[in-house]
mmCIF file of N, CA, C and O in Angstrom:
data_model
loop_
_atom_site.group_PDB
_atom_site.id
_atom_site.type_symbol
_atom_site.label_atom_id
_atom_site.label_comp_id
_atom_site.label_asym_id
_atom_site.label_seq_id
_atom_site.Cartn_x
_atom_site.Cartn_y
_atom_site.Cartn_z
ATOM 1 N N UNK V 213 0.818 -1.190 0.000
ATOM 2 C CA UNK V 213 0.000 0.000 0.000
ATOM 3 C C UNK V 213 0.869 1.263 0.000
ATOM 4 O O UNK V 213 0.575 2.203 -0.722
ATOM 5 N N UNK V 214 1.926 1.261 0.810
ATOM 6 C CA UNK V 214 2.802 2.429 0.874
ATOM 7 C C UNK V 214 3.492 2.635 -0.473
ATOM 8 O O UNK V 214 3.519 3.744 -1.016
ATOM 9 N N UNK V 215 4.033 1.547 -1.025
ATOM 10 C CA UNK V 215 4.741 1.647 -2.305
ATOM 11 C C UNK V 215 3.812 2.142 -3.415
ATOM 12 O O UNK V 215 4.177 3.016 -4.204
ATOM 13 N N UNK V 216 2.589 1.612 -3.464
ATOM 14 C CA UNK V 216 1.636 2.030 -4.493
ATOM 15 C C UNK V 216 1.306 3.514 -4.355
ATOM 16 O O UNK V 216 1.184 4.227 -5.357
ATOM 17 N N UNK V 217 1.179 3.996 -3.143
ATOM 18 C CA UNK V 217 0.877 5.409 -2.919
ATOM 19 C C UNK V 217 1.985 6.290 -3.482
ATOM 20 O O UNK V 217 1.717 7.274 -4.180
ATOM 21 N N UNK V 218 3.225 5.931 -3.209
ATOM 22 C CA UNK V 218 4.339 6.708 -3.748
ATOM 23 C C UNK V 218 4.398 6.592 -5.274
ATOM 24 O O UNK V 218 4.626 7.579 -5.972
ATOM 25 N N UNK V 219 4.201 5.396 -5.812
ATOM 26 C CA UNK V 219 4.222 5.213 -7.261
ATOM 27 C C UNK V 219 3.138 6.054 -7.930
ATOM 28 O O UNK V 219 3.376 6.665 -8.969
ATOM 29 N N UNK V 220 1.951 6.094 -7.324
ATOM 30 C CA UNK V 220 0.854 6.904 -7.870
ATOM 31 C C UNK V 220 1.217 8.384 -7.886
ATOM 32 O O UNK V 220 0.947 9.090 -8.852
ATOM 33 N N UNK V 221 1.834 8.849 -6.818
ATOM 34 C CA UNK V 221 2.235 10.265 -6.751
ATOM 35 C C UNK V 221 3.212 10.596 -7.875
ATOM 36 O O UNK V 221 3.016 11.552 -8.625
ATOM 37 N N UNK V 222 4.269 9.809 -7.987
ATOM 38 C CA UNK V 222 5.294 10.113 -8.989
ATOM 39 C C UNK V 222 4.767 9.943 -10.412
ATOM 40 O O UNK V 222 5.145 10.709 -11.306
ATOM 41 N N UNK V 223 3.881 8.972 -10.629
ATOM 42 C CA UNK V 223 3.262 8.831 -11.954
ATOM 43 C C UNK V 223 2.454 10.089 -12.278
ATOM 44 O O UNK V 223 2.457 10.560 -13.419
ATOM 45 N N UNK V 224 1.784 10.635 -11.273
ATOM 46 C CA UNK V 224 0.973 11.834 -11.463
ATOM 47 C C UNK V 224 1.769 13.071 -11.838
ATOM 48 O O UNK V 224 1.238 13.987 -12.468
ATOM 49 N N UNK V 225 3.050 13.099 -11.468
ATOM 50 C CA UNK V 225 3.882 14.249 -11.836
ATOM 51 C C UNK V 225 4.874 13.892 -12.948
ATOM 52 O O UNK V 225 5.756 14.675 -13.274
ATOM 53 N N UNK V 226 4.695 12.694 -13.509
ATOM 54 C CA UNK V 226 5.513 12.297 -14.659
ATOM 55 C C UNK V 226 6.957 11.957 -14.354
ATOM 56 O O UNK V 226 7.822 12.107 -15.208
ATOM 57 N N UNK V 227 7.235 11.490 -13.138
ATOM 58 C CA UNK V 227 8.600 11.122 -12.762
ATOM 59 C C UNK V 227 8.708 9.594 -12.736
ATOM 60 O O UNK V 227 7.967 8.933 -12.004
ATOM 61 N N UNK V 228 9.595 9.008 -13.545
ATOM 62 C CA UNK V 228 9.724 7.555 -13.569
ATOM 63 C C UNK V 228 10.293 7.029 -12.252
ATOM 64 O O UNK V 228 11.111 7.685 -11.610
ATOM 65 N N UNK V 229 9.840 5.861 -11.862
ATOM 66 C CA UNK V 229 10.320 5.237 -10.630
ATOM 67 C C UNK V 229 10.692 3.794 -10.920
ATOM 68 O O UNK V 229 10.440 3.267 -11.990
ATOM 69 N N UNK V 230 11.269 3.163 -9.931
ATOM 70 C CA UNK V 230 11.516 1.736 -9.984
ATOM 71 C C UNK V 230 11.499 1.223 -8.559
ATOM 72 O O UNK V 230 11.599 1.997 -7.602
ATOM 73 N N UNK V 231 11.348 -0.071 -8.407
ATOM 74 C CA UNK V 231 11.280 -0.652 -7.067
ATOM 75 C C UNK V 231 12.618 -0.470 -6.374
ATOM 76 O O UNK V 231 13.676 -0.741 -6.943
ATOM 77 N N UNK V 232 12.573 -0.012 -5.159
ATOM 78 C CA UNK V 232 13.778 0.221 -4.362
ATOM 79 C C UNK V 232 14.020 -0.995 -3.495
ATOM 80 O O UNK V 232 13.141 -1.432 -2.775
ATOM 81 N N UNK V 233 15.204 -1.556 -3.564
ATOM 82 C CA UNK V 233 15.529 -2.729 -2.748
ATOM 83 C C UNK V 233 16.725 -2.504 -1.836
ATOM 84 O O UNK V 233 16.944 -3.280 -0.922
ATOM 85 N N UNK V 234 17.486 -1.452 -2.044
ATOM 86 C CA UNK V 234 18.686 -1.248 -1.228
ATOM 87 C C UNK V 234 18.345 -0.966 0.221
ATOM 88 O O UNK V 234 19.043 -1.403 1.124
ATOM 89 N N UNK V 235 17.277 -0.234 0.486
ATOM 90 C CA UNK V 235 16.922 0.132 1.856
ATOM 91 C C UNK V 235 16.261 -0.985 2.637
ATOM 92 O O UNK V 235 16.202 -0.945 3.863
ATOM 93 N N UNK V 236 15.772 -2.008 1.947
ATOM 94 C CA UNK V 236 15.062 -3.092 2.614
ATOM 95 C C UNK V 236 15.986 -3.824 3.573
ATOM 96 O O UNK V 236 17.028 -4.333 3.183
ATOM 97 N N UNK V 237 15.606 -3.848 4.836
ATOM 98 C CA UNK V 237 16.388 -4.546 5.844
ATOM 99 C C UNK V 237 17.497 -3.729 6.466
ATOM 100 O O UNK V 237 18.210 -4.213 7.340
ATOM 101 N N UNK V 238 17.657 -2.482 6.042
ATOM 102 C CA UNK V 238 18.696 -1.641 6.639
ATOM 103 C C UNK V 238 18.250 -1.162 8.017
ATOM 104 O O UNK V 238 17.105 -1.353 8.420
ATOM 105 N N UNK V 239 19.129 -0.492 8.711
ATOM 106 C CA UNK V 239 18.904 -0.133 10.104
ATOM 107 C C UNK V 239 17.635 0.677 10.349
ATOM 108 O O UNK V 239 16.989 0.512 11.378
ATOM 109 N N UNK V 240 17.255 1.547 9.424
ATOM 110 C CA UNK V 240 16.075 2.378 9.650
ATOM 111 C C UNK V 240 14.775 1.591 9.508
ATOM 112 O O UNK V 240 13.768 1.956 10.104
ATOM 113 N N UNK V 241 14.775 0.554 8.704
ATOM 114 C CA UNK V 241 13.560 -0.205 8.438
ATOM 115 C C UNK V 241 13.476 -1.513 9.215
ATOM 116 O O UNK V 241 12.392 -1.944 9.585
ATOM 117 N N UNK V 242 14.590 -2.159 9.413
ATOM 118 C CA UNK V 242 14.618 -3.531 9.907
ATOM 119 C C UNK V 242 13.838 -3.760 11.197
ATOM 120 O O UNK V 242 13.041 -4.696 11.268
ATOM 121 N N UNK V 243 14.027 -2.961 12.252
ATOM 122 C CA UNK V 243 13.307 -3.261 13.499
ATOM 123 C C UNK V 243 11.785 -3.217 13.324
ATOM 124 O O UNK V 243 11.066 -4.023 13.910
ATOM 125 N N UNK V 244 11.316 -2.276 12.518
ATOM 126 C CA UNK V 244 9.877 -2.173 12.285
ATOM 127 C C UNK V 244 9.381 -3.359 11.460
ATOM 128 O O UNK V 244 8.383 -3.997 11.791
ATOM 129 N N UNK V 245 10.083 -3.651 10.378
ATOM 130 C CA UNK V 245 9.698 -4.763 9.508
ATOM 131 C C UNK V 245 9.716 -6.077 10.282
ATOM 132 O O UNK V 245 8.809 -6.896 10.157
ATOM 133 N N UNK V 246 10.744 -6.267 11.108
ATOM 134 C CA UNK V 246 10.867 -7.493 11.883
ATOM 135 C C UNK V 246 9.750 -7.626 12.920
ATOM 136 O O UNK V 246 9.410 -8.733 13.325
ATOM 137 N N UNK V 247 9.175 -6.495 13.340
ATOM 138 C CA UNK V 247 8.072 -6.506 14.304
ATOM 139 C C UNK V 247 6.709 -6.586 13.609
ATOM 140 O O UNK V 247 5.675 -6.530 14.256
ATOM 141 N N UNK V 248 6.720 -6.686 12.274
ATOM 142 C CA UNK V 248 5.475 -6.810 11.542
ATOM 143 C C UNK V 248 4.819 -5.495 11.173
ATOM 144 O O UNK V 248 3.681 -5.466 10.714
ATOM 145 N N UNK V 249 5.531 -4.387 11.358
ATOM 146 C CA UNK V 249 4.999 -3.077 11.009
ATOM 147 C C UNK V 249 5.302 -2.829 9.534
ATOM 148 O O UNK V 249 6.446 -2.976 9.109
ATOM 149 N N UNK V 250 4.285 -2.460 8.747
ATOM 150 C CA UNK V 250 4.552 -2.174 7.333
ATOM 151 C C UNK V 250 5.562 -1.031 7.195
ATOM 152 O O UNK V 250 5.475 -0.027 7.908
ATOM 153 N N UNK V 251 6.515 -1.195 6.323
ATOM 154 C CA UNK V 251 7.520 -0.163 6.090
ATOM 155 C C UNK V 251 7.521 0.228 4.617
ATOM 156 O O UNK V 251 7.106 -0.540 3.753
ATOM 157 N N UNK V 252 7.967 1.395 4.361
ATOM 158 C CA UNK V 252 8.084 1.882 2.999
ATOM 159 C C UNK V 252 8.763 3.221 3.029
ATOM 160 O O UNK V 252 8.880 3.847 4.081
ATOM 161 N N UNK V 253 9.193 3.649 1.902
ATOM 162 C CA UNK V 253 9.852 4.939 1.883
ATOM 163 C C UNK V 253 10.349 5.289 0.510
ATOM 164 O O UNK V 253 10.002 4.653 -0.483
ATOM 165 N N UNK V 254 11.158 6.299 0.489
ATOM 166 C CA UNK V 254 11.702 6.821 -0.759
ATOM 167 C C UNK V 254 13.211 6.681 -0.726
ATOM 168 O O UNK V 254 13.837 6.829 0.320
ATOM 169 N N UNK V 255 13.787 6.444 -1.866
ATOM 170 C CA UNK V 255 15.222 6.238 -1.961
ATOM 171 C C UNK V 255 15.745 7.062 -3.117
ATOM 172 O O UNK V 255 15.215 6.999 -4.224
ATOM 173 N N UNK V 256 16.768 7.843 -2.866
ATOM 174 C CA UNK V 256 17.320 8.667 -3.938
ATOM 175 C C UNK V 256 18.825 8.520 -4.077
ATOM 176 O O UNK V 256 19.459 9.325 -4.740
ATOM 177 N N UNK V 257 19.399 7.509 -3.442
ATOM 178 C CA UNK V 257 20.830 7.418 -3.629
ATOM 179 C C UNK V 257 21.547 6.456 -2.730
ATOM 180 O O UNK V 257 21.384 5.268 -2.842
ATOM 181 N N UNK V 258 22.327 6.988 -1.843
ATOM 182 C CA UNK V 258 23.259 6.235 -1.009
ATOM 183 C C UNK V 258 24.377 5.676 -1.881
ATOM 184 O O UNK V 258 24.683 6.225 -2.937
ATOM 185 N N UNK V 259 24.961 4.583 -1.461
ATOM 186 C CA UNK V 259 26.127 4.064 -2.144
ATOM 187 C C UNK V 259 25.837 3.213 -3.361
ATOM 188 O O UNK V 259 26.745 2.782 -4.051
ATOM 189 N N UNK V 260 24.584 2.947 -3.629
ATOM 190 C CA UNK V 260 24.174 2.122 -4.769
ATOM 191 C C UNK V 260 24.674 2.743 -6.064
ATOM 192 O O UNK V 260 24.554 3.940 -6.274
ATOM 193 N N UNK V 261 25.228 1.939 -6.955
ATOM 194 C CA UNK V 261 25.775 2.449 -8.218
ATOM 195 C C UNK V 261 24.726 2.403 -9.328
ATOM 196 O O UNK V 261 24.011 1.417 -9.473
ATOM 197 N N UNK V 262 24.670 3.468 -10.127
ATOM 198 C CA UNK V 262 23.709 3.563 -11.224
ATOM 199 C C UNK V 262 24.056 2.587 -12.338
ATOM 200 O O UNK V 262 25.219 2.440 -12.710
ATOM 201 N N UNK V 263 23.015 1.996 -12.871
ATOM 202 C CA UNK V 263 23.178 1.191 -14.083
ATOM 203 C C UNK V 263 23.172 2.139 -15.279
ATOM 204 O O UNK V 263 22.842 3.328 -15.148
ATOM 205 N N UNK V 264 23.478 1.623 -16.451
ATOM 206 C CA UNK V 264 23.426 2.451 -17.659
ATOM 207 C C UNK V 264 22.011 2.959 -17.901
ATOM 208 O O UNK V 264 21.810 4.115 -18.291
ATOM 209 N N UNK V 265 21.021 2.099 -17.655
ATOM 210 C CA UNK V 265 19.625 2.512 -17.851
ATOM 211 C C UNK V 265 19.235 3.624 -16.871
ATOM 212 O O UNK V 265 18.525 4.569 -17.231
ATOM 213 N N UNK V 266 19.683 3.534 -15.629
ATOM 214 C CA UNK V 266 19.369 4.568 -14.641
ATOM 215 C C UNK V 266 20.056 5.880 -14.977
ATOM 216 O O UNK V 266 19.472 6.950 -14.824
ATOM 217 N N UNK V 267 21.282 5.822 -15.438
ATOM 218 C CA UNK V 267 21.986 7.042 -15.833
ATOM 219 C C UNK V 267 21.279 7.703 -17.010
ATOM 220 O O UNK V 267 21.162 8.932 -17.066
ATOM 221 N N UNK V 268 20.771 6.895 -17.943
ATOM 222 C CA UNK V 268 20.037 7.451 -19.080
ATOM 223 C C UNK V 268 18.731 8.087 -18.626
ATOM 224 O O UNK V 268 18.307 9.114 -19.156
ATOM 225 N N UNK V 269 18.090 7.491 -17.619
ATOM 226 C CA UNK V 269 16.794 7.969 -17.134
ATOM 227 C C UNK V 269 16.919 9.236 -16.300
ATOM 228 O O UNK V 269 16.128 10.158 -16.433
ATOM 229 N N UNK V 270 17.915 9.289 -15.411
ATOM 230 C CA UNK V 270 18.017 10.390 -14.451
ATOM 231 C C UNK V 270 19.265 11.247 -14.588
ATOM 232 O O UNK V 270 19.434 12.221 -13.854
ATOM 233 N N UNK V 271 20.170 10.876 -15.454
ATOM 234 C CA UNK V 271 21.416 11.618 -15.571
ATOM 235 C C UNK V 271 22.508 11.000 -14.714
ATOM 236 O O UNK V 271 22.283 10.039 -13.998
ATOM 237 N N UNK V 272 23.663 11.548 -14.805
ATOM 238 C CA UNK V 272 24.791 11.014 -14.055
ATOM 239 C C UNK V 272 25.557 9.998 -14.887
ATOM 240 O O UNK V 272 25.393 9.905 -16.098
ATOM 241 N N UNK V 273 26.367 9.217 -14.208
ATOM 242 C CA UNK V 273 27.269 8.289 -14.873
ATOM 243 C C UNK V 273 27.017 6.870 -14.410
ATOM 244 O O UNK V 273 26.954 6.622 -13.197
ATOM 245 N N UNK V 274 26.900 5.956 -15.350
ATOM 246 C CA UNK V 274 26.744 4.545 -15.013
ATOM 247 C C UNK V 274 27.975 4.069 -14.253
ATOM 248 O O UNK V 274 29.101 4.464 -14.557
ATOM 249 N N UNK V 275 27.748 3.247 -13.249
ATOM 250 C CA UNK V 275 28.846 2.704 -12.457
ATOM 251 C C UNK V 275 29.292 3.591 -11.315
ATOM 252 O O UNK V 275 30.143 3.204 -10.523
ATOM 253 N N UNK V 276 28.710 4.791 -11.220
ATOM 254 C CA UNK V 276 29.048 5.726 -10.146
ATOM 255 C C UNK V 276 27.874 5.769 -9.168
ATOM 256 O O UNK V 276 26.714 5.691 -9.570
ATOM 257 N N UNK V 277 28.173 5.902 -7.892
ATOM 258 C CA UNK V 277 27.124 5.927 -6.873
ATOM 259 C C UNK V 277 26.138 7.060 -7.127
ATOM 260 O O UNK V 277 26.513 8.127 -7.621
ATOM 261 N N UNK V 278 24.871 6.821 -6.805
ATOM 262 C CA UNK V 278 23.855 7.868 -6.892
ATOM 263 C C UNK V 278 24.309 9.078 -6.081
ATOM 264 O O UNK V 278 24.183 10.207 -6.503
ATOM 265 N N UNK V 279 24.807 8.831 -4.887
ATOM 266 C CA UNK V 279 25.295 9.902 -4.018
ATOM 267 C C UNK V 279 26.721 9.574 -3.602
ATOM 268 O O UNK V 279 26.960 8.780 -2.698
ATOM 269 N N UNK V 280 27.666 10.180 -4.282
ATOM 270 C CA UNK V 280 29.085 9.908 -3.995
ATOM 271 C C UNK V 280 29.483 10.307 -2.575
ATOM 272 O O UNK V 280 30.487 9.866 -2.062
ATOM 273 N N UNK V 281 28.682 11.175 -1.950
ATOM 274 C CA UNK V 281 29.032 11.680 -0.620
ATOM 275 C C UNK V 281 28.373 10.912 0.520
ATOM 276 O O UNK V 281 28.582 11.245 1.685
ATOM 277 N N UNK V 282 27.559 9.899 0.209
ATOM 278 C CA UNK V 282 26.826 9.168 1.250
ATOM 279 C C UNK V 282 27.767 8.683 2.351
ATOM 280 O O UNK V 282 28.727 7.959 2.108
ATOM 281 N N UNK V 283 27.502 9.159 3.571
ATOM 282 C CA UNK V 283 28.276 8.805 4.773
ATOM 283 C C UNK V 283 29.765 9.107 4.644
ATOM 284 O O UNK V 283 30.604 8.375 5.149
ATOM 285 N N UNK V 284 30.093 10.175 3.948
ATOM 286 C CA UNK V 284 31.492 10.589 3.872
ATOM 287 C C UNK V 284 31.584 12.076 4.218
ATOM 288 O O UNK V 284 30.580 12.734 4.460
ATOM 289 N N UNK V 285 32.787 12.614 4.216
ATOM 290 C CA UNK V 285 32.991 13.995 4.686
ATOM 291 C C UNK V 285 32.262 15.035 3.845
ATOM 292 O O UNK V 285 31.937 16.111 4.342
ATOM 293 N N UNK V 286 31.963 14.747 2.583
ATOM 294 C CA UNK V 286 31.247 15.730 1.759
ATOM 295 C C UNK V 286 29.728 15.610 1.899
ATOM 296 O O UNK V 286 28.980 16.335 1.240
ATOM 297 N N UNK V 287 29.256 14.742 2.787
ATOM 298 C CA UNK V 287 27.822 14.552 3.023
ATOM 299 C C UNK V 287 27.321 15.652 3.955
ATOM 300 O O UNK V 287 27.141 15.462 5.148
ATOM 301 N N UNK V 288 27.123 16.829 3.365
ATOM 302 C CA UNK V 288 26.687 18.006 4.117
ATOM 303 C C UNK V 288 25.442 18.591 3.455
ATOM 304 O O UNK V 288 24.991 18.118 2.415
ATOM 305 N N UNK V 289 24.915 19.648 4.036
ATOM 306 C CA UNK V 289 23.740 20.296 3.443
ATOM 307 C C UNK V 289 24.047 20.855 2.058
ATOM 308 O O UNK V 289 23.140 21.021 1.249
ATOM 309 N N UNK V 290 25.307 21.118 1.751
ATOM 310 C CA UNK V 290 25.679 21.606 0.424
ATOM 311 C C UNK V 290 25.485 20.526 -0.647
ATOM 312 O O UNK V 290 25.419 20.831 -1.829
ATOM 313 N N UNK V 291 25.372 19.271 -0.223
ATOM 314 C CA UNK V 291 25.227 18.146 -1.133
ATOM 315 C C UNK V 291 23.757 17.793 -1.409
ATOM 316 O O UNK V 291 23.472 16.853 -2.122
ATOM 317 N N UNK V 292 22.819 18.533 -0.859
ATOM 318 C CA UNK V 292 21.398 18.224 -1.025
ATOM 319 C C UNK V 292 20.943 18.549 -2.443
ATOM 320 O O UNK V 292 21.222 19.615 -2.974
ATOM 321 N N UNK V 293 20.238 17.607 -3.037
ATOM 322 C CA UNK V 293 19.639 17.810 -4.358
ATOM 323 C C UNK V 293 18.270 18.446 -4.122
ATOM 324 O O UNK V 293 17.342 17.789 -3.653
ATOM 325 N N UNK V 294 18.152 19.730 -4.431
ATOM 326 C CA UNK V 294 16.912 20.468 -4.150
ATOM 327 C C UNK V 294 15.704 19.882 -4.871
ATOM 328 O O UNK V 294 14.602 19.859 -4.319
ATOM 329 N N UNK V 295 15.883 19.414 -6.088
ATOM 330 C CA UNK V 295 14.769 18.829 -6.834
ATOM 331 C C UNK V 295 14.289 17.559 -6.151
ATOM 332 O O UNK V 295 13.088 17.360 -5.946
ATOM 333 N N UNK V 296 15.208 16.698 -5.775
ATOM 334 C CA UNK V 296 14.837 15.453 -5.094
ATOM 335 C C UNK V 296 14.181 15.754 -3.748
ATOM 336 O O UNK V 296 13.183 15.121 -3.383
ATOM 337 N N UNK V 297 14.717 16.703 -3.012
ATOM 338 C CA UNK V 297 14.137 17.077 -1.719
ATOM 339 C C UNK V 297 12.711 17.587 -1.897
ATOM 340 O O UNK V 297 11.798 17.180 -1.173
ATOM 341 N N UNK V 298 12.489 18.431 -2.875
ATOM 342 C CA UNK V 298 11.162 18.984 -3.124
ATOM 343 C C UNK V 298 10.174 17.886 -3.518
ATOM 344 O O UNK V 298 9.075 17.797 -2.966
ATOM 345 N N UNK V 299 10.557 17.060 -4.472
ATOM 346 C CA UNK V 299 9.655 15.994 -4.925
ATOM 347 C C UNK V 299 9.353 14.995 -3.810
ATOM 348 O O UNK V 299 8.213 14.561 -3.640
ATOM 349 N N UNK V 300 10.381 14.607 -3.065
ATOM 350 C CA UNK V 300 10.163 13.624 -2.004
ATOM 351 C C UNK V 300 9.356 14.196 -0.847
ATOM 352 O O UNK V 300 8.538 13.485 -0.258
ATOM 353 N N UNK V 301 9.548 15.471 -0.533
ATOM 354 C CA UNK V 301 8.738 16.110 0.510
ATOM 355 C C UNK V 301 7.270 16.133 0.103
ATOM 356 O O UNK V 301 6.389 15.835 0.908
ATOM 357 N N UNK V 302 7.019 16.475 -1.155
ATOM 358 C CA UNK V 302 5.647 16.464 -1.666
ATOM 359 C C UNK V 302 5.076 15.045 -1.646
ATOM 360 O O UNK V 302 3.897 14.847 -1.319
ATOM 361 N N UNK V 303 5.893 14.053 -1.995
ATOM 362 C CA UNK V 303 5.433 12.665 -2.000
ATOM 363 C C UNK V 303 5.075 12.197 -0.596
ATOM 364 O O UNK V 303 4.067 11.502 -0.401
ATOM 365 N N UNK V 304 5.882 12.568 0.389
ATOM 366 C CA UNK V 304 5.584 12.189 1.774
ATOM 367 C C UNK V 304 4.283 12.836 2.240
ATOM 368 O O UNK V 304 3.428 12.179 2.845
ATOM 369 N N UNK V 305 4.100 14.116 1.937
ATOM 370 C CA UNK V 305 2.857 14.799 2.319
ATOM 371 C C UNK V 305 1.658 14.117 1.662
ATOM 372 O O UNK V 305 0.627 13.893 2.305
ATOM 373 N N UNK V 306 1.786 13.782 0.388
ATOM 374 C CA UNK V 306 0.720 13.092 -0.339
ATOM 375 C C UNK V 306 0.404 11.748 0.322
ATOM 376 O O UNK V 306 -0.762 11.405 0.537
ATOM 377 N N UNK V 307 1.441 10.978 0.645
ATOM 378 C CA UNK V 307 1.240 9.661 1.253
ATOM 379 C C UNK V 307 0.579 9.772 2.619
ATOM 380 O O UNK V 307 -0.328 8.996 2.943
ATOM 381 N N UNK V 308 1.013 10.723 3.422
ATOM 382 C CA UNK V 308 0.394 10.915 4.743
ATOM 383 C C UNK V 308 -1.085 11.221 4.567
ATOM 384 O O UNK V 308 -1.947 10.662 5.259
ATOM 385 N N UNK V 309 -1.408 12.107 3.644
ATOM 386 C CA UNK V 309 -2.802 12.478 3.394
ATOM 387 C C UNK V 309 -3.618 11.265 2.919
ATOM 388 O O UNK V 309 -4.688 10.984 3.442
ATOM 389 N N UNK V 310 -3.092 10.553 1.928
ATOM 390 C CA UNK V 310 -3.822 9.413 1.362
ATOM 391 C C UNK V 310 -3.974 8.262 2.346
ATOM 392 O O UNK V 310 -5.027 7.640 2.403
ATOM 393 N N UNK V 311 -2.942 7.972 3.099
ATOM 394 C CA UNK V 311 -2.967 6.822 3.996
ATOM 395 C C UNK V 311 -3.648 7.108 5.332
ATOM 396 O O UNK V 311 -3.937 6.195 6.092
ATOM 397 N N UNK V 312 -3.905 8.376 5.617
ATOM 398 C CA UNK V 312 -4.539 8.710 6.905
ATOM 399 C C UNK V 312 -6.052 8.542 6.860
ATOM 400 O O UNK V 312 -6.705 8.597 7.883
ATOM 401 N N UNK V 313 -6.597 8.317 5.674
ATOM 402 C CA UNK V 313 -8.045 8.164 5.543
ATOM 403 C C UNK V 313 -8.528 6.870 6.152
ATOM 404 O O UNK V 313 -8.139 5.824 5.918
#
């Protein structure tokens, strides 16, 4: 349900998506998922490397991490992608509204 809500939002604004698997089971999700609480979220990077298809879809370079600064010294507010922040903030607001009914 959470994933479909986010997919619907991004489809509505014409932004292509794909299933996110890197965050599944990581520290932020695992305790909730293991307790049977539905989890979901948005993913825009971390250390995962872009495929050629992803680089063609969103820009950047194939074989290079989505976020080269993830958990490193350059991971500061200067590294924030304003477009991604704006879209994801809107998506979270949309999901809260839709799922609170």
